[in-house]
Coordinates of C-alpha atoms in Angstrom, one line a residue:
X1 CA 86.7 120.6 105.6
X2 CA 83.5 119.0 104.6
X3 CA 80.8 120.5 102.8
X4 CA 77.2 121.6 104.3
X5 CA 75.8 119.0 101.8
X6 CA 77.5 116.2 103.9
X7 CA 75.5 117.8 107.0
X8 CA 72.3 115.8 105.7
X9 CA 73.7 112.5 105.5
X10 CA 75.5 112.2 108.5
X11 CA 73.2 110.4 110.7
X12 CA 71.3 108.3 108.2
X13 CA 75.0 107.1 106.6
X14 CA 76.7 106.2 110.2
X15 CA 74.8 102.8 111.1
X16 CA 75.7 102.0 107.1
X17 CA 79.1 103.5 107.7
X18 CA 79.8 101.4 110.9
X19 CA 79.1 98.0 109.1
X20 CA 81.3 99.5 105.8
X21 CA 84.0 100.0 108.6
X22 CA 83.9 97.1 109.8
X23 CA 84.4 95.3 106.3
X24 CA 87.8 97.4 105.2
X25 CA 89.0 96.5 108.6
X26 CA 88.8 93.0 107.9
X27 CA 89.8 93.5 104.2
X28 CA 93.1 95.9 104.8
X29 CA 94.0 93.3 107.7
X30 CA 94.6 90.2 105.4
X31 CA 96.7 92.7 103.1
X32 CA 98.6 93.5 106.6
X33 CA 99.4 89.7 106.9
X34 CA 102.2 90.9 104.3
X35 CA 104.6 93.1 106.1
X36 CA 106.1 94.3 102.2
X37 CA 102.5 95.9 102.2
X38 CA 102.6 97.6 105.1
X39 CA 106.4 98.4 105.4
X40 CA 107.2 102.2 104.9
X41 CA 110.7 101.5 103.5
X42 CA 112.8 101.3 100.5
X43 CA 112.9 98.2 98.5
X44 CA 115.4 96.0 98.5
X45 CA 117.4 96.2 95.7
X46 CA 117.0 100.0 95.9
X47 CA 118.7 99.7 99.2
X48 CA 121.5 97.2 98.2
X49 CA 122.1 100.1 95.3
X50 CA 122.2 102.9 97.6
X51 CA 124.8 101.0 100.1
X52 CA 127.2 100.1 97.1
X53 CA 127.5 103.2 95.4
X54 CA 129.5 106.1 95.9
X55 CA 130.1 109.8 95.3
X56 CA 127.8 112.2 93.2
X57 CA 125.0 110.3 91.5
X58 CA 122.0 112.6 90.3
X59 CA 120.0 110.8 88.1
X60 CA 119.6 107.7 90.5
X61 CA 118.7 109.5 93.6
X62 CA 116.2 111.7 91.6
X63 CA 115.0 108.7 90.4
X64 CA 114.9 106.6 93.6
X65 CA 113.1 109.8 95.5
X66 CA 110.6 109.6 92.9
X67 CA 109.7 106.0 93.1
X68 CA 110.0 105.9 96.8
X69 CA 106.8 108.8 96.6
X70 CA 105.0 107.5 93.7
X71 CA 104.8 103.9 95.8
X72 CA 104.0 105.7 99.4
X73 CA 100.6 104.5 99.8
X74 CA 101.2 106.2 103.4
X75 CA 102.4 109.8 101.6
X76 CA 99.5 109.5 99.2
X77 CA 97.0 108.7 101.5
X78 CA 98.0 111.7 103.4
X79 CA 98.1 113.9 100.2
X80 CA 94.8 112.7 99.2
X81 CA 92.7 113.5 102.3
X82 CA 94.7 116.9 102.1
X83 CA 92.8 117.7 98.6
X84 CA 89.8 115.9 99.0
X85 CA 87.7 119.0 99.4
X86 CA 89.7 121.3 97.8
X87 CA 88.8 122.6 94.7
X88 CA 90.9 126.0 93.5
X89 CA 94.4 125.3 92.3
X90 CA 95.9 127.9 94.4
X91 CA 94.3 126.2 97.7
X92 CA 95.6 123.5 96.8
X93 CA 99.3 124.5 95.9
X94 CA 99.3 126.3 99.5
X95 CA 99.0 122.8 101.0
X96 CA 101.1 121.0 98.6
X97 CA 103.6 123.1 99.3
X98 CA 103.4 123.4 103.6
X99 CA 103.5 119.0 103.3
X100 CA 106.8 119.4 100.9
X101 CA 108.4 122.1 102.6
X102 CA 107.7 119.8 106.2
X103 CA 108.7 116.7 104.5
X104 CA 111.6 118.4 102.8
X105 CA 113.1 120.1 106.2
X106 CA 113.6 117.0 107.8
X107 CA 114.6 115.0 105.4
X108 CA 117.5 116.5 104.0
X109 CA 118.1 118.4 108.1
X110 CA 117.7 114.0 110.0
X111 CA 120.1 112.7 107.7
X112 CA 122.8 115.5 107.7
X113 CA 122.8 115.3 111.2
X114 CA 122.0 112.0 111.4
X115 CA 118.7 112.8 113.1
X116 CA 117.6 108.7 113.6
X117 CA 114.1 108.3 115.3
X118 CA 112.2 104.4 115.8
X119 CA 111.2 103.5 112.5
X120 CA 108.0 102.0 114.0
X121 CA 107.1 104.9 116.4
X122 CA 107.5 107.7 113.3
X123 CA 105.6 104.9 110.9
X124 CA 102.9 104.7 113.6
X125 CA 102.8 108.8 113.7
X126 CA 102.4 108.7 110.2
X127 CA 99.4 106.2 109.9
X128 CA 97.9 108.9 112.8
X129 CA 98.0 111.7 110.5
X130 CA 96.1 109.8 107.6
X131 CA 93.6 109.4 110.4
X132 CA 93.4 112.3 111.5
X133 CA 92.9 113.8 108.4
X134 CA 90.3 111.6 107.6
X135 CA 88.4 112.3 110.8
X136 CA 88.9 116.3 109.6
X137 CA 87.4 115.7 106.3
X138 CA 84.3 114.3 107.6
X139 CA 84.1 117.6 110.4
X140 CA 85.0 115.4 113.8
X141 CA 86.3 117.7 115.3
X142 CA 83.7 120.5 115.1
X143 CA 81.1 117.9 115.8
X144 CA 82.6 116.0 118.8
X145 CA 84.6 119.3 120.2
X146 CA 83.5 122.2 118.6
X147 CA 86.3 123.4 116.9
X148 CA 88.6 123.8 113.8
X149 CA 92.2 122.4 114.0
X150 CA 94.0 124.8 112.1
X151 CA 94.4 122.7 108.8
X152 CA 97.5 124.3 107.5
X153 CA 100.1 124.1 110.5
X154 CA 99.1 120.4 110.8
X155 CA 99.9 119.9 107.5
X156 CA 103.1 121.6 107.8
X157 CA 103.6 119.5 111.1
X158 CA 102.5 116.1 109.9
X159 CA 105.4 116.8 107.0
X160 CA 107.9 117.1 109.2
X161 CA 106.6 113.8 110.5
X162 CA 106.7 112.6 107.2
X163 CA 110.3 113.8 105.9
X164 CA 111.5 112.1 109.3
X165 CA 110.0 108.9 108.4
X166 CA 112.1 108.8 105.2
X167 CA 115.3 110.2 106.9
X168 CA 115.1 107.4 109.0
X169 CA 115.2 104.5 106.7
X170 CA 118.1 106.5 104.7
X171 CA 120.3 106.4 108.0
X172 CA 119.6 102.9 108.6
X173 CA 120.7 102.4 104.7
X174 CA 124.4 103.8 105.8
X175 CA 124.7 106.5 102.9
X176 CA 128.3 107.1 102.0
X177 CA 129.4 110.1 102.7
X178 CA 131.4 111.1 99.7
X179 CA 128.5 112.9 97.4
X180 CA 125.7 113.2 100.9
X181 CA 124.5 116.6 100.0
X182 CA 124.1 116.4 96.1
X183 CA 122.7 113.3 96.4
X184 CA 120.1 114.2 99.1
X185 CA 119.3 116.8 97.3
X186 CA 118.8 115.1 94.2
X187 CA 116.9 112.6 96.0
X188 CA 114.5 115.2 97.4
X189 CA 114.2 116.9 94.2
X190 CA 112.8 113.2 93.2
X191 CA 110.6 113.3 95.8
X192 CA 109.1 116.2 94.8
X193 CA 108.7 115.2 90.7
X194 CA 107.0 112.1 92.3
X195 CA 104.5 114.1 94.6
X196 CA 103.5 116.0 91.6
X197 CA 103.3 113.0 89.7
X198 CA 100.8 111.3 92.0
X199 CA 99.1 114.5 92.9
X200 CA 98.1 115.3 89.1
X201 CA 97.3 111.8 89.6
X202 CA 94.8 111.8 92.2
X203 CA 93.6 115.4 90.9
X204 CA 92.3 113.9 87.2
X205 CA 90.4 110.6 89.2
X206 CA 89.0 113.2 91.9
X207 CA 88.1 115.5 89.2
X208 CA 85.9 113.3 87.4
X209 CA 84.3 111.8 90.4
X210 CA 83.0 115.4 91.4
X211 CA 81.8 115.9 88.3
X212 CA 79.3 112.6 89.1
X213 CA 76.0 112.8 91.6
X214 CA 77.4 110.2 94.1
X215 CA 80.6 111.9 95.0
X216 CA 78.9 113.4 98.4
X217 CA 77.1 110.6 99.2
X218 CA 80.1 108.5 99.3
X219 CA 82.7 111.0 100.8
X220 CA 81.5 110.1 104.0
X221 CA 82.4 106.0 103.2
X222 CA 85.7 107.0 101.2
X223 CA 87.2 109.1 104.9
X224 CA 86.3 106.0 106.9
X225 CA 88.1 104.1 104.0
X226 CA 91.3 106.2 104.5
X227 CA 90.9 106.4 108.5
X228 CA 90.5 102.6 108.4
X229 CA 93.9 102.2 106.4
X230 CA 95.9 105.0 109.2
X231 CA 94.2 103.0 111.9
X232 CA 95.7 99.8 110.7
X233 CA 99.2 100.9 109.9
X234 CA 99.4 102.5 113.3
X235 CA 98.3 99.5 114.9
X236 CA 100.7 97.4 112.6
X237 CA 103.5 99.7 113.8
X238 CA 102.7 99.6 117.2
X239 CA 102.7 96.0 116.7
X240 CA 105.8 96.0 115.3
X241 CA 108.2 98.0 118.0
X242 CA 106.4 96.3 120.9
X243 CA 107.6 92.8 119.2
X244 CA 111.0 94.4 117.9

């Protein structure tokens, strides 16, 4: 959803924007040499922890849902092209809500049935839906095809996306079963304290860089940004299941 203000700058920023893409490209590909960077996954010792233990443990799987969202760059980056142009609270708290109540779903719903889907085809899907939101922000769509996407069901849908992402590390991770439900529960509710967390986050920066007369004139370069990054983890991915 970009403003009419963007309208003016289009033309005269793509050239510009073509060389910046370019650039973050090559930058975000020598951070993609590191495949801890660009691995949508739990980290190691959380997953030694949460193949050892046993039974009802709240705190840790709040805690570990919470840290898992906090260090998404791949939720955030999602989240963040979600709010960049939204500026009333209760828009914003409709879309939060549609990308937790799709991540939530299947979640909790792949694990209980043990629901398992290619970590690198879902991962790739994922760094698709950063792109495509990025594309949205800057109106692609209404420019290249002439129409809307309807911007809340593809939030919804992306979440599900999302929440299967996670559901399928956790399966690989061999949960025990004694304590499943309380402790993906507590783990979700983790999730969701971490989401906030970043999200009043990324509100506070985003606030202040409204409030400053370059924020339009660099939306344009801060969607390619974010497209640049879902481009490169889906290629990454792709990368990955192809050599797998």
């Amino acid at each position: 959803m970009l403003s009419t203000l963007l309208d003016g700058h289009w033309r005269a920023r793509t050239a510009a924007g073509g060389r910046r893409l370019i650039w973050v490209f090559l930058t975000l590909g020598l951070l993609g040499m590191s495949a801890e960077v660009l691995a949508h996954a739990i980290a190691q010792g959380d997953k030694g922890y949460i193949q050892e233990i046993s039974g009802v443990n709240l705190i840790a799987f709040i805690y570990l849902g919470a840290k898992h969202m906090v260090t998404g760059y791949d939720h955030l980056l999602f989240l963040l092209g979600v709010i960049f142009f939204l500026y009333r609270m209760q828009h914003i708290a409709i879309y939060v809500s549609l990308f937790a109540l799709g991540h939530s779903t299947t979640m909790l719903l792949g694990v209980y049935f043990n629901v398992g889907i290619n970590s690198y085809i879902i991962d790739a899907i994922i760094g698709l839906s950063v792109v495509y939101k990025a594309l949205d922000n800057v109106g692609a769509y209404q420019r290249w095809f002439g129409f809307q996407p309807n911007t809340r069901a593809a939030t919804l849908i992306f979440g599900f996306f999302h929440g299967f992402g996670l559901s399928t590390k956790i399966i690989e991770y061999d949960i025990s079963p004694d304590g499943l439900i309380p402790n993906l529960l507590a783990f979700n509710v983790g999730v969701e304290i971490g989401q906030l967390l970043a999200l009043a986050m990324i509100l506070i920066v985003m606030s202040y860089w409204r409030k400053t007369d370059g924020f339009f004139r660099h939306a344009y370069t801060a969607n390619v940004a974010m497209m640049s990054a879902g481009f490169l983890l889906f290629g990454y991915q792709l990368t990955g299941y192809f050599v797998a």
